[in-house]
Coordinates of C-alpha atoms in Angstrom, one line a residue:
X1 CA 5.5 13.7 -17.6
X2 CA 5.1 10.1 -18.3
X3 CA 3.5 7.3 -16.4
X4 CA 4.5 3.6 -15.0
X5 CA 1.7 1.6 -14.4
X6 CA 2.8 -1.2 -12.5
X7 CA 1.7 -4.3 -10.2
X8 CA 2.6 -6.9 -7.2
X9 CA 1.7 -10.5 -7.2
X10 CA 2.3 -11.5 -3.5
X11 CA 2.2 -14.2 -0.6
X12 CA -0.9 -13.0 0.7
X13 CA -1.9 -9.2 2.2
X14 CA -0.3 -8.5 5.5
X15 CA 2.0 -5.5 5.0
X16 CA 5.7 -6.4 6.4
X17 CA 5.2 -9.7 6.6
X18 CA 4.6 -11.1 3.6
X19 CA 6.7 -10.2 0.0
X20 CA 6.5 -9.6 -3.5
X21 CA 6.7 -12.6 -5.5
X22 CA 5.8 -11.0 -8.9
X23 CA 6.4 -7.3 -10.4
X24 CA 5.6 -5.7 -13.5
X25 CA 5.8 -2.3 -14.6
X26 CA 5.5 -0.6 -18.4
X27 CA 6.6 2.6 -18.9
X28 CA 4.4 5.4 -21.2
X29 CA 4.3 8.8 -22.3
X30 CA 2.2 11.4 -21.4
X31 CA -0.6 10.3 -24.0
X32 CA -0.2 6.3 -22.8
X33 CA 1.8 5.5 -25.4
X34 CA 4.2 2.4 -24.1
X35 CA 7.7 3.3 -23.7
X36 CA 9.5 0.3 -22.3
X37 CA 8.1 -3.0 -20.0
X38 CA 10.4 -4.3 -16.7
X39 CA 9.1 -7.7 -15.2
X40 CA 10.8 -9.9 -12.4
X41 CA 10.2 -12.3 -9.4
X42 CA 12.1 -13.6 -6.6
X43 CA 12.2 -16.8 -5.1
X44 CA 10.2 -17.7 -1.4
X45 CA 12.1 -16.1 1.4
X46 CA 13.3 -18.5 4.0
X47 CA 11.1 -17.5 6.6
X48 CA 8.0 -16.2 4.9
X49 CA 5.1 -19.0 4.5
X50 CA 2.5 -18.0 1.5
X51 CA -0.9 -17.8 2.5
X52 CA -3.1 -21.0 0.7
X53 CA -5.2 -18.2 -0.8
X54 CA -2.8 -16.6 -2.5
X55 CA -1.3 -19.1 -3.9
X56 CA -4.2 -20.7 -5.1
X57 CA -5.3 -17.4 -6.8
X58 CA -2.1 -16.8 -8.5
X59 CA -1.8 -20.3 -9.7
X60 CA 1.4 -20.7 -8.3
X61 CA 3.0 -23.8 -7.0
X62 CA 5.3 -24.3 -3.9
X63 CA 7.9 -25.7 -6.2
X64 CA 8.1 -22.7 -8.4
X65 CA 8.2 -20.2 -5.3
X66 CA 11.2 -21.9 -3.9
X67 CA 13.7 -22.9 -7.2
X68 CA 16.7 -21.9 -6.1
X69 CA 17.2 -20.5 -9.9
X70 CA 14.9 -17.6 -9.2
X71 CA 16.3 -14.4 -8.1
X72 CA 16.6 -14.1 -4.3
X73 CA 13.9 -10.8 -3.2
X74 CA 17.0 -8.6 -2.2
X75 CA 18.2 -8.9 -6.1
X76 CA 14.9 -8.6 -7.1
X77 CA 14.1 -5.6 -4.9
X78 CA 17.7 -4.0 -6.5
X79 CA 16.3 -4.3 -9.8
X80 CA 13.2 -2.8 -9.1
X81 CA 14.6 0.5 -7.6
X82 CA 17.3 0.7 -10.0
X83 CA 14.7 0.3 -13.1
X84 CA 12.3 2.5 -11.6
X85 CA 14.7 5.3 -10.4
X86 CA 15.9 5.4 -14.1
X87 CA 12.4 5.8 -15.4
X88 CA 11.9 8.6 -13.2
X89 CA 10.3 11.3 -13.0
X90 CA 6.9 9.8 -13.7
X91 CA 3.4 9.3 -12.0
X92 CA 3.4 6.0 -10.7
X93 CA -0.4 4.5 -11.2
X94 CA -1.5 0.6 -9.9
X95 CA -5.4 -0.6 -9.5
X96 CA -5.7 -0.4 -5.8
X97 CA -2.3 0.2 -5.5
X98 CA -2.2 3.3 -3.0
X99 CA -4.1 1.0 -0.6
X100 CA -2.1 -1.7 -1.0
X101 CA 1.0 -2.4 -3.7
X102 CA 2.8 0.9 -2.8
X103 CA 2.4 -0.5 0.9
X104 CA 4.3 -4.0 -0.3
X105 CA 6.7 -2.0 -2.1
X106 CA 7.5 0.5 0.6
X107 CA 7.9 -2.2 2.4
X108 CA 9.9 -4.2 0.5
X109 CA 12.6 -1.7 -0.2
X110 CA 12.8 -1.0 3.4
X111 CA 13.7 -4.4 4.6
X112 CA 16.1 -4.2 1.8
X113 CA 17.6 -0.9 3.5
X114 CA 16.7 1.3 0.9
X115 CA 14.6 4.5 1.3
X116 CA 11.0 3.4 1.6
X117 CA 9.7 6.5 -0.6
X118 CA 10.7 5.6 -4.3
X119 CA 7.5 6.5 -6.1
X120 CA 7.3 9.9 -3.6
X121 CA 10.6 11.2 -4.0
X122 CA 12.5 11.7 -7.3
X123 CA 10.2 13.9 -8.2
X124 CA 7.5 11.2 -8.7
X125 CA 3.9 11.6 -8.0
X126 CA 1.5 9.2 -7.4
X127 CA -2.1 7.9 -8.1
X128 CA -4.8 5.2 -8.0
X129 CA -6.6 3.4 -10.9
X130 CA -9.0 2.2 -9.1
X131 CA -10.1 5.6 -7.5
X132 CA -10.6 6.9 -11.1
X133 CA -13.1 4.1 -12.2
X134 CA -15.0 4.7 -9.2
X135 CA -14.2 8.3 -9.9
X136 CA -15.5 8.1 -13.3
X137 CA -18.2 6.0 -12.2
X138 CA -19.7 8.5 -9.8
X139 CA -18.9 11.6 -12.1
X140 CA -19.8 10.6 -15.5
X141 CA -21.3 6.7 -15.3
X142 CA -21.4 6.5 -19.0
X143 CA -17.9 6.5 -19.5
X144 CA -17.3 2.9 -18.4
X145 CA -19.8 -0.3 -17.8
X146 CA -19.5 -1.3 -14.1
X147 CA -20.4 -5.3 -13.6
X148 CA -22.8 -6.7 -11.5
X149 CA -21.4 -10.2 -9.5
X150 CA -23.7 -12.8 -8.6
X151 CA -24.5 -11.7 -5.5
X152 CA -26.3 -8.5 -7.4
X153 CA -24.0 -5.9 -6.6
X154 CA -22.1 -3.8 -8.4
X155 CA -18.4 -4.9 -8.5
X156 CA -14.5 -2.5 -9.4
X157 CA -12.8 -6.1 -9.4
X158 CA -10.3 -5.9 -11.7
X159 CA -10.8 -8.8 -13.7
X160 CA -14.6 -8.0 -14.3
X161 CA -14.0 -4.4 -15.1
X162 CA -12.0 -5.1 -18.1
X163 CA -13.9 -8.0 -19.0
X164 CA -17.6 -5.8 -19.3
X165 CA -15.4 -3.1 -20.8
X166 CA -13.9 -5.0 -23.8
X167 CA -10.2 -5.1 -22.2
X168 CA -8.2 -8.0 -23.0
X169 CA -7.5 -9.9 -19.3
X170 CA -6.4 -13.1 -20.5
X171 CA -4.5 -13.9 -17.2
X172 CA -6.2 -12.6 -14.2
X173 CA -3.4 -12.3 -11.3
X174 CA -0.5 -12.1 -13.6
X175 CA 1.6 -9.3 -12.5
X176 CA 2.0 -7.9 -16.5
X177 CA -1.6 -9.0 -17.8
X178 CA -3.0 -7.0 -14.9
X179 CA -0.9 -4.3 -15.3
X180 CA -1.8 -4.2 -19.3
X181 CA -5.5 -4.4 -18.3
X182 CA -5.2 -1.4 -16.0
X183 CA -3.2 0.9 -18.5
X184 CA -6.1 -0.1 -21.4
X185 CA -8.9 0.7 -19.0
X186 CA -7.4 4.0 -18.1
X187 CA -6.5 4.6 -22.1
X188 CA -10.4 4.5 -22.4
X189 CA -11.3 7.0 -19.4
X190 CA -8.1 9.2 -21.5
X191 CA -10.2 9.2 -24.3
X192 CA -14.1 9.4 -23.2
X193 CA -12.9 11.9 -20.5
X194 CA -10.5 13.9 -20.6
X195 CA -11.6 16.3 -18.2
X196 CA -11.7 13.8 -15.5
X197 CA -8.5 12.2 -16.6
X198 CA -6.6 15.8 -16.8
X199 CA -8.1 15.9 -12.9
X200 CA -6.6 12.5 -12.1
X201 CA -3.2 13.8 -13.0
X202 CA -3.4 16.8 -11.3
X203 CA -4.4 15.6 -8.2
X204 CA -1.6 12.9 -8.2
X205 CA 1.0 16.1 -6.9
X206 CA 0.8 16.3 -3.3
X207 CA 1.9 19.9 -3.9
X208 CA -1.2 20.5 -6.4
X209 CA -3.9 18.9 -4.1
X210 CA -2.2 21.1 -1.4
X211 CA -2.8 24.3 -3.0
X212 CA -6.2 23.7 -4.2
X213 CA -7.3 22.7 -0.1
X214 CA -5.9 25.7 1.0
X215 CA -7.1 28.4 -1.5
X216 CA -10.7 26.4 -2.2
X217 CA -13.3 27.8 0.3
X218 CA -14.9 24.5 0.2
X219 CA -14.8 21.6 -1.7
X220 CA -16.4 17.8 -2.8
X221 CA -14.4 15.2 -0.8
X222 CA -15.4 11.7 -2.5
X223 CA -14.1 8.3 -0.5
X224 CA -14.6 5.0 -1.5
X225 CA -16.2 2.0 0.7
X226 CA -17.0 -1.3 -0.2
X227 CA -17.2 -0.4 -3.9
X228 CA -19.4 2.6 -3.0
X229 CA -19.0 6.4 -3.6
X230 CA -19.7 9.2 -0.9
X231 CA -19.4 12.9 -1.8
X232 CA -19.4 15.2 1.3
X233 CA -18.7 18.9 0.8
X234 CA -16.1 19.9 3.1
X235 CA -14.2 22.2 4.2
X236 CA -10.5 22.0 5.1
X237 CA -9.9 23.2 9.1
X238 CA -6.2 22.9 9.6
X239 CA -3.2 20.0 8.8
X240 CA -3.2 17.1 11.0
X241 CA -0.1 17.8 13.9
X242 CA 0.4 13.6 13.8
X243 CA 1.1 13.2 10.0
X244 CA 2.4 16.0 7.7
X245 CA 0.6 14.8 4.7
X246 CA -2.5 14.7 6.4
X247 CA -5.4 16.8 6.0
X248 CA -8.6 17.7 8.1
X249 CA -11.7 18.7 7.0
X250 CA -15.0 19.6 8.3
X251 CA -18.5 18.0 6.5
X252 CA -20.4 21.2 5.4
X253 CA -23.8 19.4 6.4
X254 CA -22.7 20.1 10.1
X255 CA -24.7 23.2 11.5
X256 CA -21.8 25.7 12.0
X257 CA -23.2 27.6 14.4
X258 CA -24.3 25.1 16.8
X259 CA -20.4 23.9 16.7
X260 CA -19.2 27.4 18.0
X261 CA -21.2 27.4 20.8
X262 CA -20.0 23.9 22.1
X263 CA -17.6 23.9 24.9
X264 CA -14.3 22.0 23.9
X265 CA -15.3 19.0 26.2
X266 CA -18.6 18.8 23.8
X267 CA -16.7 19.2 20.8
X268 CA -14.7 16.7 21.6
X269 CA -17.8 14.5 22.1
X270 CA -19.9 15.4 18.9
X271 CA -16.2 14.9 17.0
X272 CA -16.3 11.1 17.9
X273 CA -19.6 10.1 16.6
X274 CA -20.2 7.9 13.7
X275 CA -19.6 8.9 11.0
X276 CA -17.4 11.6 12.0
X277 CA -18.1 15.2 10.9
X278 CA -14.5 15.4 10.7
X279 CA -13.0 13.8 7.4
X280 CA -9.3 13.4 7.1
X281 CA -7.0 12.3 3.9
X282 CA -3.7 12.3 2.2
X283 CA -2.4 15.2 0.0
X284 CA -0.1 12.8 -1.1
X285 CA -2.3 9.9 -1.8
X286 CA -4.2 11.2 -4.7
X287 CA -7.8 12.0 -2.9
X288 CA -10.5 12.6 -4.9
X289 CA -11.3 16.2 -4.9
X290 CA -14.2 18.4 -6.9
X291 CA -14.3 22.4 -6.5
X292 CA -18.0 23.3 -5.8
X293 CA -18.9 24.3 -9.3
X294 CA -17.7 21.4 -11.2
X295 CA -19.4 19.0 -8.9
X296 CA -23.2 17.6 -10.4
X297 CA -25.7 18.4 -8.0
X298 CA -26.1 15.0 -6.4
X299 CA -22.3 15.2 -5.0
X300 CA -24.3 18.0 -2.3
X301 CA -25.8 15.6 -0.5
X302 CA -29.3 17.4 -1.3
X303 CA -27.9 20.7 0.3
X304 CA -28.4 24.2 -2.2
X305 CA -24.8 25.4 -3.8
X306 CA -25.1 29.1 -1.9
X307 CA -25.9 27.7 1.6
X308 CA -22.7 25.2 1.2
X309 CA -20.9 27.9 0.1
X310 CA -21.8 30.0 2.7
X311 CA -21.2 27.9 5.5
X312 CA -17.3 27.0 3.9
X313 CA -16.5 30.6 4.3
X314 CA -17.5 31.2 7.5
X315 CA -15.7 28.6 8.7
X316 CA -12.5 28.9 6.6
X317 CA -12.9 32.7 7.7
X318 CA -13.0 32.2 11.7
X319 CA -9.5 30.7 12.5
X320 CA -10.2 30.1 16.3
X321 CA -12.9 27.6 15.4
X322 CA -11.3 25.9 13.3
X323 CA -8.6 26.0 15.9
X324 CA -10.7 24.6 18.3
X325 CA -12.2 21.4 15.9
X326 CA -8.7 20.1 15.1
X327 CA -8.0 20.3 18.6
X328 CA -11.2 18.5 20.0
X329 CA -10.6 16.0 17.2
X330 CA -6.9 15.2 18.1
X331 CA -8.0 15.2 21.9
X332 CA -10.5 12.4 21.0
X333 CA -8.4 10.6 18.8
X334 CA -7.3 7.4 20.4
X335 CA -3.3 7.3 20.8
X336 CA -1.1 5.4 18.3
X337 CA 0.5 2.4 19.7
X338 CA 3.8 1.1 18.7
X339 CA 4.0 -2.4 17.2
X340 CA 5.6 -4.9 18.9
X341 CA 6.8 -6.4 15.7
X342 CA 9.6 -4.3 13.9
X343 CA 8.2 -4.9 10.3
X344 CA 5.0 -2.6 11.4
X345 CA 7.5 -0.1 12.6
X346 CA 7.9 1.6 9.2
X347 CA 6.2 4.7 9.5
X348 CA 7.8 5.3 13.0
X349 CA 10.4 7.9 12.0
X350 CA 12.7 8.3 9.4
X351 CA 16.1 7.2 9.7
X352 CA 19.1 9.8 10.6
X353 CA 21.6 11.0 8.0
X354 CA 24.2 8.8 9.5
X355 CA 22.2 6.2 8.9
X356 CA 21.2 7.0 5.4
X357 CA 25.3 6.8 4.5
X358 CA 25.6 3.6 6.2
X359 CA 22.8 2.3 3.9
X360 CA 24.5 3.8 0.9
X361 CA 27.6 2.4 1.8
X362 CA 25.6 -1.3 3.0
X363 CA 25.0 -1.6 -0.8
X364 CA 28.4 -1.0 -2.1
X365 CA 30.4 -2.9 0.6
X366 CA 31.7 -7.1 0.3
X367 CA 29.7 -9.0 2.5
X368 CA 32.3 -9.7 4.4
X369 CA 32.3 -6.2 5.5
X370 CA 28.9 -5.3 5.8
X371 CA 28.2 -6.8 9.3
X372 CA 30.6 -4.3 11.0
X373 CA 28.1 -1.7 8.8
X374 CA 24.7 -3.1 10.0
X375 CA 26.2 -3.2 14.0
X376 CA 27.4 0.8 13.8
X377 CA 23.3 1.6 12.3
X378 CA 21.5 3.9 15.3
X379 CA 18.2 2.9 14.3
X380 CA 17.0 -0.8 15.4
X381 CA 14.9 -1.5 12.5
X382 CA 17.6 -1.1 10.4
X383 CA 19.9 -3.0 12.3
X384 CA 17.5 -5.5 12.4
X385 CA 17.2 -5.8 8.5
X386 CA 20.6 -5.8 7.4
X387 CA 21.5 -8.3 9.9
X388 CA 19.0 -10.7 8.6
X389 CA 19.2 -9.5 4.9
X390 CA 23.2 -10.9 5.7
X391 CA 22.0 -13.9 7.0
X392 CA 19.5 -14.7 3.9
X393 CA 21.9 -13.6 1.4
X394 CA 26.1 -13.9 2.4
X395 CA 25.1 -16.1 6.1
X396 CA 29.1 -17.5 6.0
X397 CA 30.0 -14.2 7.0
X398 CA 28.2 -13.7 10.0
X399 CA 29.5 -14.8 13.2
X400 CA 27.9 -17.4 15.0
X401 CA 26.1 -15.3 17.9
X402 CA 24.8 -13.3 15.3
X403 CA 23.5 -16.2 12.8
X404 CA 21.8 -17.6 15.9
X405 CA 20.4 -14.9 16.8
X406 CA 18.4 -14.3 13.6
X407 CA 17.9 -18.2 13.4
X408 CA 15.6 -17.9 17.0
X409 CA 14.4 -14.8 15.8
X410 CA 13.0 -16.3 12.7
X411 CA 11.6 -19.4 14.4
X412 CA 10.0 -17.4 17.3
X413 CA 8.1 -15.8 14.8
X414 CA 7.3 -18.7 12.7
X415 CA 6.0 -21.1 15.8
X416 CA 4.6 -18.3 17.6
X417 CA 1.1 -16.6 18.5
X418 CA 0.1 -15.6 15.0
X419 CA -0.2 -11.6 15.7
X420 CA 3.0 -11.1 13.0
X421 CA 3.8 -13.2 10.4
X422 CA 1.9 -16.5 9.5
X423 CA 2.7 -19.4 11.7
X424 CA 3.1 -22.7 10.6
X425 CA 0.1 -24.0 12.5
X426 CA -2.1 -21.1 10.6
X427 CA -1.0 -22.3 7.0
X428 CA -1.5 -25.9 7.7
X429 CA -5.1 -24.8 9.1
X430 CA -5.9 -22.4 6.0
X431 CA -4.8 -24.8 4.0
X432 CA -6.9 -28.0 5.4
X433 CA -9.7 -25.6 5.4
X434 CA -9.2 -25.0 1.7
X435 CA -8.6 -28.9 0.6
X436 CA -11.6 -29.8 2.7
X437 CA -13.8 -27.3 0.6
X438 CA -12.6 -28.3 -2.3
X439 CA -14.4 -29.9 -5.2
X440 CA -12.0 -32.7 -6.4
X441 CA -8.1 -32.8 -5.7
X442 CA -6.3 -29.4 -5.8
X443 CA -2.9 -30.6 -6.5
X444 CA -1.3 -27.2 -5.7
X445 CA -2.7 -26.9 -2.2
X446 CA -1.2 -30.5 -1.6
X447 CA 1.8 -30.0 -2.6
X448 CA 2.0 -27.0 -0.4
X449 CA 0.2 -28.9 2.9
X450 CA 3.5 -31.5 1.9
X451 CA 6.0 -28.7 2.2
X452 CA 4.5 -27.1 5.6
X453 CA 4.9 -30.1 6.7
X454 CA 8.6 -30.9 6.3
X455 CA 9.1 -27.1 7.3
X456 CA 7.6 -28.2 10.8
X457 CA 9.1 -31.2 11.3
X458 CA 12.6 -29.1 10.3
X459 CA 11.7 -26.5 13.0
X460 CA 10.8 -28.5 15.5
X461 CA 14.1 -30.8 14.8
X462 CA 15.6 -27.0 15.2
X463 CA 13.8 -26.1 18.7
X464 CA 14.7 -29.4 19.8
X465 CA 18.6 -28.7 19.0
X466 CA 18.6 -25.5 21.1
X467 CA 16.7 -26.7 24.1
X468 CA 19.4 -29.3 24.2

């Protein structure tokens, strides 16, 4: 099996709303030898604003974001599926990528009408740089040096990781550089241990992680907060009914006996105090996991081996308990509410097979004669998408209803409350806040408080078209 480590430089974190501006990828083989290295970007998208943040962190002007020589994100998204598809199968690893590059990805290809699920499907599997430093941080502590910021606490930045670790950095928020960093930090955990590695690769197969829950009596579940570890031996009670992948488990420090004798209502109660005795996770987001006698004694949480032991097969063993928790749990559990934007909507079903050949065929039609394609799609989200994905890329074609009709859309979301997208007024606010706190000029924010302010005047020229 080999490996693409890869990274996302974006315009700032919210998932569906904001885009990839940067990718890189290198390819290895199974021992982290490099294979082959893919890197592209796409120009600004007409309606997406960059946060100030971001762009002051990735050092990247206004003007560079929108030359029109740049690849437009639907070419750029192409190239990443098609490169990515060839290079599969393969584990696909990012730092903190799980969490949050796979979501930009996911996202990306799915506004591009393409199957969301590249680095899932294919064969692929799937895992999480970062969880192995912390991993290998909580497990063996000599195997890497963790930095300390100036605030005194420990710190899994990226930057500083390699930086106390001898890993060559050189440009911090470069798509490449940081995925070079990440593959040279995990080269070292490869080679100082390999045990923990080999469980890093295992444990980045849904299928694996699936098996070991279900024939492990009991187990160390480790979860990551604010640069902290926390082990809790678990058990695993049952799959979760609202997400397939999902699975729930019960903290072993819980007195077993006392939760039989509850009534549901109770359960249901107990089940909703913080934190939770009920711990849920991903088979297919590469948890974390430690069987009982590989896990050092301070992973127990002070409880003794036989006693944790005991209690994981009792419950495992009584099948209408465990019955019972998942069902208090999923009683308690407050209901999922449906976005009102459509680019939140992307776990909300999967699109039909009818749907899936009128994506295929999206791809491979003119423009010309992919409207009457996007109009026959069943599910809105993707009629949504290809309809604007028209307008962005072939907008000639569209008839006129239709290009208005994306043209409000767009506008709406730019001028309105701030719950979706960033709004105008929120950039230039960000971004006075920034130039305010600034020591000296910052010629980059500037430029950029220039540009939001030509992109108002233009949309408020626009609003003022339509009202008249």
């Amino acid at each position: 099996m080999s490996f693409v480590f890869f990274d996302t430089e974006t315009t700032g974190l919210k998932r569906g709303f904001d885009q990839i501006l940067h990718f890189a990828a290198v390819r290895t083989d199974a021992n982290l030898n490099e294979l082959a290295r893919f890197e592209t970007r796409s120009r600004l998208q007409p309606h997406v604003l960059p946060h100030p943040s971001a762009l002051r962190t990735n050092g990247l002007p206004i003007e560079w974001l929108t030359d029109g020589n740049l690849p437009s994100h639907y070419t750029m998204v192409t190239d990443i599926r098609r490169t990515l598809i060839s290079w599969s199968p393969a584990v696909f690893v990012g730092f903190n990528s799980i969490r949050f590059d796979e979501e930009m990805l996911r996202h990306a290809l799915f506004q591009s009408l393409y199957p969301a699920y590249l680095t899932s499907n294919h064969r692929n599997c799937r895992a999480d740089a970062l969880s192995l430093v912390m991993a290998a941080d909580a497990v063996s502590p000599a195997q890497l040096v963790v930095p300390v910021n100036e605030e005194g606490r420990r710190t899994f930045r990226l930057q500083q990781l390699a930086t106390a670790n001898g890993v060559s950095h050189a440009r911090a928020h470069d798509a490449m550089s940081d995925v070079l960093a990440t593959l040279d930090l995990c080269r070292l955990i490869y080679q100082r241990s390999p045990e923990l590695w080999q469980r890093f690769v295992r444990f980045s197969n849904k299928a694996t992680v699936a098996d070991f829950v279900e024939a492990e009596d009991g187990f160390v579940l480790t979860e990551f907060f604010g640069g902290q570890a926390y082990h809790s031996p678990v058990v695993c009670i049952g799959s979760d009914p609202d997400q397939a992948n999902g699975r729930l488990c019960l903290s072993l420090n819980e007195d077993v006996g006392r939760l039989a004798a509850m009534s549901d209502p109770e359960l249901q109660v107990h089940l909703t105090q913080k934190p939770s005795p009920i711990r849920r996770f991903r088979i297919n987001a590469a948890p974390t996991l430690t069987a009982f006698f590989d896990a050092p004694e301070h992973m127990l949480e002070g409880g003794a081996i036989g006693d944790i032991e005991d209690w994981a097969r009792r419950v495992k063993a009584d099948i209408g308990l465990r019955t019972r928790l998942v069902a208090a749990y999923i009683a308690a559990r407050e209901p999922y509410a449906l976005s009102p934007h459509i680019e939140e909507r992307i776990y909300n079903g999967f699109p039909g097979p009818a749907d899936e050949a009128r994506i295929a065929a999206f791809h491979d039609a003119r423009w010309e004669d992919r409207f009457a394609i996007v109009q026959g799609m069943e599910d809105e989200r993707l009629r949504w998408f290809g309809l604007r994905l028209i307008y962005f890329e072939a907008r000639s074609v569209l008839p006129e209803p239709a290009r208005l009709e994306v043209e409000r859309y767009l506008t709406d979301q730019m001028t309105g409350d701030g719950s979706g997208c960033l709004t105008i007024d929120q950039a230039m606010a960000e971004t006075g806040r920034l130039l305010g706190e600034a020591v000296g000029p910052d010629d980059l924010l500037m430029h950029y408080r220039t540009y939001l302010q030509d992109r108002r005047a233009r949309l408020e020229a626009y609003r003022a078209k339509l009202v008249a």
